[in-house]
Amino acid sequence: MNRRIIIFTIIAMTLALVGLMVIQIYWIKNASSVKEANFRRSVNEAMTKVVMKVERLEKKKALTVYQYESMLNFNRHLPYAEFITKAALDSLISLELNIRGVDTRFEFGVYKPEGNEFLIEKSINYSKELIEKGYAYILFPTDIYTSPEYICIYFPHEKQFLLTELWGMLLISIILIIVVVYSFSYMVTTIFRQKRLSEMKNDFINNMTHEFKTPISTISLACEALSDADMRKSEDTARGYVNMIMDENKRLAGMAEKILQTAVIDKGQLTMRKEAIDMHEVISDVIKNLRIQVEIKDGEFIRRFGAANPRIEGDRVHLTNLVYNLLDNANKYTPKRPMIRVSTENTGNGILLIIEDNGIGISKAEQKKVFDKLYRVPTGNIHEVRGFGLGLSYVKAIVEEHRGKISIESEVGKGSKFKVFLPFVIKE
Ligand SMILES: Nc1ncnc2c1ncn2[C@@H]1O[C@H](COP(=O)(O)OP(=O)(O)OP(=O)(O)O)[C@@H](O)[C@H]1O
Ligand SMILES: [Mg+2]
């Protein structure tokens, strides 16, 4: 997929997600104000009912008390103590609130602004809140002779109560948002990982085709030459061509082997034939094979074998390949006059192999990736040096199979140093 399309899709999706979240927040806010309005309405209804009931109680009582007194007294209500107790008022309010689903703790008081006093008060600690934050309703509005009195009600846990009602919705929204955001970011990273992988595979196929093409064309040219009757007359020339074919064939087999080996490692089917190996011998053999390539570039191998005991337990073929890959890299990635230092020493319970070059080096960020299969440090888009990106991943697998360790120290432009530790015996 085109990179621009991917980025465009990601931006569009991010915007859509943010939009959805904003809408969600808006709806929750809306729902919370609806809840608040509902709450206020229920409280209003309940308290209007309470006021009515209180008045009716007073009237009933007044009829019996004022039977024989002046009619004027009908307009002045009785003292509260005569017709209602604090507990009765409390349960009256509680009943009316409960009917309307307002099921949270409340405080109430009967307040008279004239004289700034509470005639009745549920608990004395809430006087201030009742006046400042409570809901107030006038009592006995028809009572024209006494100054007005109010019944005030205050809910200490009003906010929490409203929130608990919304809690479920809020929680589900948060969980859904987290799930969507997580899946989205997982998808994005997967897309990029897959994209990188497919690019790497493409590179690999390009490299492979190129690497295979050269020996194949050399072989076909040699075959053509051999099929020429004139050529066959000279024994020496013919032998030269046959040797050329054999060499190129060996190269092809080696490359095929490398690719197959990686598949084998991938499947976890790597087989090891353990025996006592002299690492100095292995290194010297590999150097012998690579010497010509290094000397062509006017470079050299500098050996410093410091290990008193170079014998370890391991697989000869794999260890040879391991050293070959590291030395081959040191040569390949040093464009001019490679000075490749190979040293050994005994540390801990094994041998430490250090391979140092004066090549192009590897940046810190790339150092973590070079051991990945098929990974090659991108140098622009053109690789001047051919390779499959399989060498170091193979090296790492072999080191691990021998229960050893590998590390890199490198600086771009200065060179690289690979340290391989291999124990004397492989502990299972
Ligand atoms: N000594 C080194 N100096 C600088 N860069 C290196 C060195 N060794 C490895 N690299 C970088 O690490 C990458 C991975 O190395 P690796 O040996 O796995 O693959 P390769 O050499 O490209 O291919 P091949 O499979 O043929 O070995 C290389 O492409 C190169 O960019
Ligand atoms: Mg390599």
Short mmCIF file of C-alpha atoms and ligand atoms in Angstrom, two decimals:
data_model
loop_
_atom_site.label_atom_id
_atom_site.label_comp_id
_atom_site.label_asym_id
_atom_site.label_seq_id
_atom_site.Cartn_x
_atom_site.Cartn_y
_atom_site.Cartn_z
CA MET A 1 0.00 0.00 0.00
CA ASN A 2 1.14 3.48 -0.80
CA ARG A 3 2.72 5.23 2.18
CA ARG A 4 0.69 8.39 1.57
CA ILE A 5 -2.57 6.46 1.55
CA ILE A 6 -1.63 4.78 4.83
CA ILE A 7 -0.75 8.11 6.46
CA PHE A 8 -3.92 9.71 5.10
CA THR A 9 -6.04 6.83 6.45
CA ILE A 10 -4.35 7.06 9.84
CA ILE A 11 -4.94 10.82 10.05
CA ALA A 12 -8.58 10.40 8.97
CA MET A 13 -9.11 7.65 11.52
CA THR A 14 -7.43 9.67 14.29
CA LEU A 15 -9.66 12.65 13.50
CA ALA A 16 -12.75 10.43 13.45
CA LEU A 17 -11.74 8.94 16.79
CA VAL A 18 -11.15 12.35 18.35
CA GLY A 19 -14.50 13.51 16.92
CA LEU A 20 -16.29 10.50 18.39
CA MET A 21 -14.67 11.13 21.75
CA VAL A 22 -15.73 14.79 21.71
CA ILE A 23 -19.29 13.79 20.84
CA GLN A 24 -19.23 11.20 23.60
CA ILE A 25 -18.04 13.78 26.14
CA TYR A 26 -20.74 16.17 24.90
CA TRP A 27 -23.44 13.53 25.33
CA ILE A 28 -22.28 12.61 28.79
CA LYS A 29 -22.26 16.27 29.76
CA ASN A 30 -25.73 16.62 28.31
CA ALA A 31 -26.98 13.58 30.14
CA SER A 32 -25.52 14.93 33.35
CA SER A 33 -27.34 18.26 33.00
CA VAL A 34 -30.58 16.42 32.21
CA LYS A 35 -30.04 14.34 35.35
CA GLU A 36 -29.41 17.50 37.35
CA ALA A 37 -32.60 19.14 36.03
CA ASN A 38 -34.56 15.97 36.82
CA PHE A 39 -33.14 15.98 40.32
CA ARG A 40 -34.15 19.60 40.88
CA ARG A 41 -37.65 18.92 39.55
CA SER A 42 -38.10 15.92 41.82
CA VAL A 43 -36.91 17.91 44.83
CA ASN A 44 -39.24 20.77 43.91
CA GLU A 45 -42.21 18.44 43.57
CA ALA A 46 -41.44 16.65 46.80
CA MET A 47 -41.00 19.85 48.77
CA THR A 48 -44.17 21.47 47.36
CA LYS A 49 -46.00 18.40 48.57
CA VAL A 50 -44.29 18.65 51.96
CA VAL A 51 -45.27 22.32 52.28
CA MET A 52 -48.87 21.44 51.45
CA LYS A 53 -48.97 18.61 53.96
CA VAL A 54 -47.44 20.76 56.70
CA GLU A 55 -50.04 23.44 56.06
CA ARG A 56 -52.84 20.89 56.17
CA LEU A 57 -51.57 19.49 59.46
CA GLU A 58 -51.46 23.00 60.90
CA LYS A 59 -54.98 23.81 59.69
CA LYS A 60 -56.41 20.65 61.22
CA LYS A 61 -54.82 21.42 64.55
CA ALA A 62 -55.77 25.13 64.39
CA LEU A 63 -59.44 24.25 63.91
CA THR A 64 -59.48 22.45 67.25
CA VAL A 65 -57.39 25.05 69.09
CA TYR A 66 -59.07 28.23 67.79
CA GLN A 67 -62.64 26.95 67.77
CA TYR A 68 -63.75 29.61 70.18
CA GLU A 69 -61.26 32.35 69.46
CA SER A 70 -61.16 35.19 67.04
CA MET A 71 -61.26 34.42 63.32
CA LEU A 72 -58.22 36.63 62.92
CA ASN A 73 -56.07 33.97 64.42
CA PHE A 74 -56.72 31.77 61.39
CA ASN A 75 -54.18 33.85 59.60
CA ARG A 76 -51.38 33.23 62.07
CA HIS A 77 -50.07 29.69 62.17
CA LEU A 78 -49.57 27.70 65.33
CA PRO A 79 -46.11 27.21 66.78
CA TYR A 80 -44.55 24.15 65.10
CA ALA A 81 -44.22 22.22 68.33
CA GLU A 82 -48.00 22.03 68.53
CA PHE A 83 -48.64 20.26 65.28
CA ILE A 84 -45.42 18.63 64.06
CA THR A 85 -42.23 17.20 65.54
CA LYS A 86 -38.81 17.31 63.93
CA ALA A 87 -38.89 13.52 63.43
CA ALA A 88 -42.31 13.64 61.78
CA LEU A 89 -41.19 16.37 59.39
CA ASP A 90 -38.05 14.36 58.64
CA SER A 91 -40.01 11.24 57.72
CA LEU A 92 -42.48 13.28 55.72
CA ILE A 93 -39.69 14.76 53.59
CA SER A 94 -37.94 11.42 53.35
CA LEU A 95 -41.15 9.76 52.11
CA GLU A 96 -41.82 12.36 49.45
CA LEU A 97 -38.22 12.29 48.22
CA ASN A 98 -38.11 8.51 48.10
CA ILE A 99 -41.30 8.33 46.05
CA ARG A 100 -39.52 10.45 43.44
CA GLY A 101 -36.35 8.40 43.48
CA VAL A 102 -34.21 10.91 45.36
CA ASP A 103 -32.41 8.45 47.54
CA THR A 104 -29.57 10.40 49.10
CA ARG A 105 -28.89 11.87 52.52
CA PHE A 106 -30.49 15.27 53.17
CA GLU A 107 -30.43 17.99 55.80
CA PHE A 108 -33.34 20.33 56.41
CA GLY A 109 -34.33 23.28 58.58
CA VAL A 110 -37.14 25.78 59.01
CA TYR A 111 -35.56 29.18 58.70
CA LYS A 112 -36.88 32.58 59.61
CA PRO A 113 -34.94 35.41 57.96
CA GLU A 114 -36.36 37.89 60.43
CA GLY A 115 -34.12 37.23 63.41
CA ASN A 116 -31.92 34.97 61.27
CA GLU A 117 -32.80 31.83 63.20
CA PHE A 118 -33.70 28.22 62.62
CA LEU A 119 -37.00 27.22 64.20
CA ILE A 120 -36.37 23.57 63.42
CA GLU A 121 -33.08 22.07 62.32
CA LYS A 122 -32.28 18.41 61.58
CA SER A 123 -28.64 18.62 62.67
CA ILE A 124 -27.02 21.83 63.75
CA ASN A 125 -23.84 21.49 61.64
CA TYR A 126 -25.43 22.48 58.36
CA SER A 127 -26.92 25.93 59.06
CA LYS A 128 -24.55 27.67 56.68
CA GLU A 129 -24.99 25.17 53.82
CA LEU A 130 -28.78 25.22 54.24
CA ILE A 131 -28.88 28.98 53.71
CA GLU A 132 -26.20 29.25 51.05
CA LYS A 133 -26.50 26.10 48.97
CA GLY A 134 -29.87 24.62 49.93
CA TYR A 135 -33.20 24.70 48.12
CA ALA A 136 -35.71 26.97 49.97
CA TYR A 137 -39.54 26.89 49.88
CA ILE A 138 -41.83 29.34 51.61
CA LEU A 139 -44.06 27.88 54.33
CA PHE A 140 -47.59 29.26 54.95
CA PRO A 141 -47.59 31.69 52.02
CA THR A 142 -51.10 32.82 52.96
CA ASP A 143 -50.05 33.79 56.46
CA ILE A 144 -50.08 37.54 56.13
CA TYR A 145 -49.38 38.54 59.70
CA THR A 146 -46.15 36.73 60.43
CA SER A 147 -42.96 37.41 58.53
CA PRO A 148 -42.14 34.63 56.01
CA GLU A 149 -40.56 31.36 57.05
CA TYR A 150 -38.80 28.93 54.78
CA ILE A 151 -38.20 25.24 54.77
CA CYS A 152 -34.67 24.67 53.44
CA ILE A 153 -33.27 21.39 52.22
CA TYR A 154 -29.66 20.57 51.42
CA PHE A 155 -28.08 17.40 50.00
CA PRO A 156 -24.49 16.98 51.22
CA HIS A 157 -23.80 14.26 48.60
CA GLU A 158 -25.72 15.74 45.69
CA LYS A 159 -22.80 15.66 43.22
CA GLN A 160 -21.84 12.07 44.04
CA PHE A 161 -25.48 11.00 43.83
CA LEU A 162 -25.83 12.48 40.36
CA LEU A 163 -22.50 10.94 39.34
CA THR A 164 -23.35 7.44 40.56
CA GLU A 165 -26.38 7.51 38.33
CA LEU A 166 -24.09 8.32 35.38
CA TRP A 167 -21.26 6.10 36.55
CA GLY A 168 -22.27 3.05 34.51
CA MET A 169 -22.49 5.02 31.29
CA LEU A 170 -19.21 6.80 31.98
CA LEU A 171 -17.40 3.54 32.75
CA ILE A 172 -18.66 1.80 29.61
CA SER A 173 -17.67 4.82 27.51
CA ILE A 174 -14.19 4.89 28.99
CA ILE A 175 -13.71 1.14 28.44
CA LEU A 176 -14.95 1.38 24.86
CA ILE A 177 -12.67 4.33 24.14
CA ILE A 178 -9.67 2.47 25.59
CA VAL A 179 -10.49 -0.62 23.52
CA VAL A 180 -10.84 1.42 20.33
CA VAL A 181 -7.65 3.43 20.93
CA TYR A 182 -5.68 0.30 21.80
CA SER A 183 -6.91 -1.65 18.76
CA PHE A 184 -6.26 1.33 16.55
CA SER A 185 -2.66 1.79 17.70
CA TYR A 186 -2.08 -1.96 17.48
CA MET A 187 -3.35 -1.92 13.92
CA VAL A 188 -1.16 1.03 12.98
CA THR A 189 2.00 -0.57 14.38
CA THR A 190 1.12 -3.83 12.64
CA ILE A 191 0.63 -2.06 9.32
CA PHE A 192 4.05 -0.43 9.62
CA ARG A 193 5.71 -3.64 10.75
CA GLN A 194 4.18 -5.55 7.85
CA LYS A 195 5.16 -2.81 5.45
CA ARG A 196 8.77 -2.89 6.64
CA LEU A 197 8.78 -6.66 6.43
CA SER A 198 7.46 -6.64 2.88
CA GLU A 199 10.05 -4.04 1.89
CA MET A 200 12.77 -6.17 3.44
CA LYS A 201 11.48 -9.25 1.62
CA ASN A 202 11.50 -7.32 -1.64
CA ASP A 203 15.08 -6.23 -1.03
CA PHE A 204 15.97 -9.78 -0.19
CA ILE A 205 14.48 -11.13 -3.40
CA ASN A 206 16.25 -8.43 -5.43
CA ASN A 207 19.55 -9.22 -3.77
CA MET A 208 19.08 -12.92 -4.14
CA THR A 209 18.24 -12.70 -7.82
CA HIS A 210 21.27 -10.55 -8.40
CA GLU A 211 23.57 -12.80 -6.39
CA PHE A 212 22.38 -15.88 -8.23
CA LYS A 213 22.48 -14.28 -11.64
CA THR A 214 26.24 -13.63 -11.73
CA PRO A 215 27.38 -17.24 -11.20
CA ILE A 216 24.62 -18.55 -13.44
CA SER A 217 25.68 -16.35 -16.34
CA THR A 218 29.34 -17.18 -15.74
CA ILE A 219 28.50 -20.89 -15.83
CA SER A 220 26.45 -20.57 -18.99
CA LEU A 221 29.25 -18.64 -20.69
CA ALA A 222 31.75 -21.31 -19.66
CA CYS A 223 29.44 -24.03 -20.94
CA GLU A 224 29.04 -22.24 -24.24
CA ALA A 225 32.81 -21.96 -24.54
CA LEU A 226 33.23 -25.64 -23.74
CA SER A 227 30.71 -26.69 -26.33
CA ASP A 228 32.84 -24.96 -28.96
CA ALA A 229 34.91 -27.65 -30.66
CA ASP A 230 37.94 -25.33 -31.02
CA MET A 231 38.07 -24.72 -27.29
CA ARG A 232 38.08 -28.39 -26.42
CA LYS A 233 41.31 -28.86 -28.39
CA SER A 234 43.38 -27.18 -25.74
CA GLU A 235 43.32 -29.27 -22.58
CA ASP A 236 44.42 -26.32 -20.36
CA THR A 237 41.72 -23.92 -21.53
CA ALA A 238 39.05 -26.57 -21.08
CA ARG A 239 40.29 -27.33 -17.57
CA GLY A 240 40.21 -23.61 -16.78
CA TYR A 241 36.54 -23.46 -17.81
CA VAL A 242 35.66 -26.58 -15.87
CA ASN A 243 37.32 -25.14 -12.77
CA MET A 244 35.44 -21.92 -13.26
CA ILE A 245 32.17 -23.83 -13.45
CA MET A 246 33.07 -25.79 -10.32
CA ASP A 247 33.92 -22.63 -8.37
CA GLU A 248 30.76 -20.82 -9.37
CA ASN A 249 28.74 -23.90 -8.60
CA LYS A 250 30.26 -24.02 -5.13
CA ARG A 251 29.29 -20.39 -4.63
CA LEU A 252 25.72 -21.12 -5.67
CA ALA A 253 25.55 -24.09 -3.34
CA GLY A 254 26.91 -21.95 -0.51
CA MET A 255 24.23 -19.30 -1.03
CA ALA A 256 21.45 -21.85 -1.27
CA GLU A 257 22.80 -23.45 1.91
CA LYS A 258 22.72 -20.08 3.70
CA ILE A 259 19.07 -19.50 2.82
CA LEU A 260 18.10 -23.05 3.74
CA GLN A 261 19.96 -22.77 7.04
CA THR A 262 17.86 -19.76 8.00
CA ALA A 263 14.69 -21.69 7.29
CA VAL A 264 15.99 -24.50 9.47
CA ILE A 265 16.73 -22.07 12.34
CA ASP A 266 13.25 -20.54 11.92
CA LYS A 267 11.67 -23.92 12.40
CA GLY A 268 13.85 -24.54 15.47
CA GLN A 269 15.37 -27.60 13.80
CA LEU A 270 19.01 -26.62 14.02
CA THR A 271 21.16 -29.68 14.63
CA MET A 272 24.49 -29.48 16.41
CA ARG A 273 27.21 -32.04 16.24
CA LYS A 274 29.21 -31.31 19.37
CA GLU A 275 32.92 -31.99 19.51
CA ALA A 276 36.07 -30.37 20.90
CA ILE A 277 36.97 -27.42 18.67
CA ASP A 278 40.16 -25.39 18.62
CA MET A 279 38.86 -21.88 17.93
CA HIS A 280 42.32 -20.65 16.85
CA GLU A 281 42.34 -23.31 14.17
CA VAL A 282 38.85 -22.34 13.00
CA ILE A 283 39.77 -18.65 12.81
CA SER A 284 42.99 -19.37 10.93
CA ASP A 285 41.11 -21.49 8.40
CA VAL A 286 38.57 -18.75 7.74
CA ILE A 287 41.29 -16.11 7.44
CA LYS A 288 43.06 -18.30 4.89
CA ASN A 289 39.88 -18.31 2.78
CA LEU A 290 39.28 -14.59 3.03
CA ARG A 291 42.87 -13.37 2.83
CA ILE A 292 42.90 -12.79 -0.93
CA GLN A 293 39.73 -10.66 -0.84
CA VAL A 294 41.22 -8.47 1.88
CA GLU A 295 44.59 -8.18 0.23
CA ILE A 296 43.01 -7.06 -3.05
CA LYS A 297 41.81 -4.00 -1.12
CA ASP A 298 45.30 -3.49 0.28
CA GLY A 299 44.20 -4.59 3.73
CA GLU A 300 45.24 -7.28 6.17
CA PHE A 301 44.17 -9.49 9.02
CA ILE A 302 45.92 -8.83 12.32
CA ARG A 303 45.82 -11.83 14.59
CA ARG A 304 46.25 -11.58 18.35
CA PHE A 305 45.53 -14.97 19.84
CA GLY A 306 45.75 -14.39 23.59
CA ALA A 307 43.62 -17.28 24.80
CA ALA A 308 45.72 -19.90 26.56
CA ASN A 309 42.96 -22.44 26.11
CA PRO A 310 41.22 -22.11 22.73
CA ARG A 311 39.39 -25.45 22.94
CA ILE A 312 35.66 -25.36 23.41
CA GLU A 313 32.76 -27.67 22.92
CA GLY A 314 30.79 -26.89 19.76
CA ASP A 315 29.80 -27.63 16.20
CA ARG A 316 32.66 -27.21 13.74
CA VAL A 317 30.58 -26.27 10.71
CA HIS A 318 28.43 -23.74 12.53
CA LEU A 319 31.38 -22.15 14.35
CA THR A 320 33.31 -21.87 11.09
CA ASN A 321 30.28 -20.19 9.47
CA LEU A 322 29.98 -17.89 12.47
CA VAL A 323 33.59 -16.69 12.20
CA TYR A 324 33.26 -16.52 8.41
CA ASN A 325 30.18 -14.28 8.60
CA LEU A 326 31.80 -11.88 11.07
CA LEU A 327 35.08 -11.64 9.13
CA ASP A 328 33.23 -11.40 5.81
CA ASN A 329 31.18 -8.48 7.19
CA ALA A 330 34.30 -6.79 8.54
CA ASN A 331 35.76 -6.97 5.05
CA LYS A 332 32.56 -6.16 3.12
CA TYR A 333 31.73 -3.08 5.18
CA THR A 334 35.23 -1.61 5.10
CA PRO A 335 35.56 0.04 1.71
CA LYS A 336 39.23 1.02 1.92
CA ARG A 337 42.26 -0.82 3.32
CA PRO A 338 40.58 -3.11 5.83
CA MET A 339 42.64 -3.63 8.98
CA ILE A 340 40.78 -6.47 10.60
CA ARG A 341 41.93 -7.31 14.10
CA VAL A 342 41.01 -10.73 15.38
CA SER A 343 41.86 -11.37 19.01
CA THR A 344 41.00 -14.01 21.55
CA GLU A 345 41.28 -14.24 25.32
CA ASN A 346 40.07 -16.52 28.06
CA THR A 347 37.47 -14.89 30.28
CA GLY A 348 35.10 -16.44 32.76
CA ASN A 349 34.42 -19.98 31.71
CA GLY A 350 35.15 -19.68 28.05
CA ILE A 351 36.75 -17.81 25.22
CA LEU A 352 36.11 -14.23 24.12
CA LEU A 353 36.50 -13.56 20.43
CA ILE A 354 36.89 -9.93 19.34
CA ILE A 355 36.63 -8.91 15.69
CA GLU A 356 37.38 -5.28 15.00
CA ASP A 357 37.37 -3.39 11.72
CA ASN A 358 37.96 0.15 10.50
CA GLY A 359 34.88 0.24 8.28
CA ILE A 360 31.72 2.29 7.92
CA GLY A 361 30.44 1.47 11.39
CA ILE A 362 26.86 1.05 12.61
CA SER A 363 24.82 3.77 14.35
CA LYS A 364 23.39 3.14 17.83
CA ALA A 365 19.83 2.83 16.52
CA GLU A 366 20.83 0.29 13.88
CA GLN A 367 22.93 -1.79 16.27
CA LYS A 368 19.76 -3.20 17.81
CA LYS A 369 18.36 -4.22 14.43
CA VAL A 370 21.32 -5.78 12.59
CA PHE A 371 20.70 -9.15 14.27
CA ASP A 372 17.16 -9.26 12.87
CA LYS A 373 16.59 -11.60 9.99
CA LEU A 374 16.79 -9.91 6.55
CA TYR A 375 17.72 -6.58 8.12
CA ARG A 376 20.34 -4.55 6.27
CA VAL A 377 21.38 -1.03 7.20
CA PRO A 378 19.85 1.15 4.50
CA THR A 379 22.53 3.20 2.77
CA GLY A 380 20.35 5.49 0.70
CA ASN A 381 18.31 3.11 -1.35
CA ILE A 382 21.25 1.55 -3.10
CA HIS A 383 23.29 -1.18 -1.54
CA GLU A 384 26.79 -0.96 -2.79
CA VAL A 385 27.58 -4.17 -1.00
CA ARG A 386 25.46 -7.19 -1.77
CA GLY A 387 24.11 -9.44 0.93
CA PHE A 388 21.00 -11.18 2.18
CA GLY A 389 20.83 -9.69 5.67
CA LEU A 390 20.96 -13.22 7.01
CA GLY A 391 24.55 -13.44 8.26
CA LEU A 392 24.21 -11.81 11.68
CA SER A 393 20.85 -13.41 12.48
CA TYR A 394 22.50 -16.76 11.82
CA VAL A 395 25.52 -15.77 13.95
CA LYS A 396 23.23 -14.82 16.81
CA ALA A 397 21.31 -18.10 16.58
CA ILE A 398 24.55 -20.09 16.64
CA VAL A 399 25.93 -18.10 19.60
CA GLU A 400 22.72 -18.76 21.51
CA GLU A 401 22.81 -22.43 20.58
CA HIS A 402 26.29 -22.55 22.17
CA ARG A 403 24.94 -20.68 25.26
CA GLY A 404 27.24 -17.75 24.50
CA LYS A 405 26.81 -14.00 24.12
CA ILE A 406 27.37 -11.47 21.34
CA SER A 407 27.62 -7.69 21.51
CA ILE A 408 28.54 -4.76 19.26
CA GLU A 409 30.49 -1.60 19.87
CA SER A 410 30.54 0.69 16.90
CA GLU A 411 30.78 4.26 15.76
CA VAL A 412 29.69 5.47 12.35
CA GLY A 413 32.71 6.17 10.15
CA LYS A 414 35.21 4.73 12.61
CA GLY A 415 34.57 1.01 12.59
CA SER A 416 32.87 -1.81 14.45
CA LYS A 417 33.81 -4.28 17.13
CA PHE A 418 31.93 -7.56 17.56
CA LYS A 419 32.53 -9.48 20.77
CA VAL A 420 31.53 -13.11 20.95
CA PHE A 421 31.77 -15.09 24.14
CA LEU A 422 31.60 -18.87 23.91
CA PRO A 423 31.70 -21.09 27.01
CA PHE A 424 34.04 -24.10 27.25
CA VAL A 425 31.13 -26.45 27.77
CA ILE A 426 27.54 -26.06 26.64
CA LYS A 427 25.34 -26.28 29.70
CA GLU A 428 21.82 -27.39 28.88
N1 LIG B 1 31.33 -4.94 10.40
C1 LIG B 1 30.29 -4.20 10.00
N2 LIG B 1 30.44 -2.87 9.76
C2 LIG B 1 29.39 -2.12 9.37
N3 LIG B 1 28.13 -2.59 9.18
C3 LIG B 1 27.94 -3.91 9.39
C4 LIG B 1 28.99 -4.77 9.83
N4 LIG B 1 28.48 -6.01 9.96
C5 LIG B 1 27.18 -5.92 9.63
N5 LIG B 1 26.83 -4.67 9.29
C6 LIG B 1 25.49 -4.21 8.89
O1 LIG B 1 24.55 -5.12 9.39
C7 LIG B 1 23.74 -5.61 8.33
C8 LIG B 1 23.39 -7.05 8.60
O2 LIG B 1 24.52 -7.88 8.47
P1 LIG B 1 24.35 -9.36 7.98
O3 LIG B 1 25.67 -10.02 8.01
O4 LIG B 1 23.25 -9.98 8.79
O5 LIG B 1 23.80 -9.22 6.50
P2 LIG B 1 24.57 -8.91 5.16
O6 LIG B 1 26.05 -8.88 5.39
O7 LIG B 1 23.96 -7.69 4.57
O8 LIG B 1 24.18 -10.15 4.27
P3 LIG B 1 24.68 -11.66 4.39
O9 LIG B 1 23.46 -12.44 4.71
O10 LIG B 1 25.21 -11.98 3.06
O11 LIG B 1 25.70 -11.73 5.47
C9 LIG B 1 24.56 -5.39 7.09
O12 LIG B 1 23.71 -5.23 5.96
C10 LIG B 1 25.32 -4.14 7.40
O13 LIG B 1 24.53 -3.02 7.07
MG MG B 2 27.02 -10.55 6.38
#
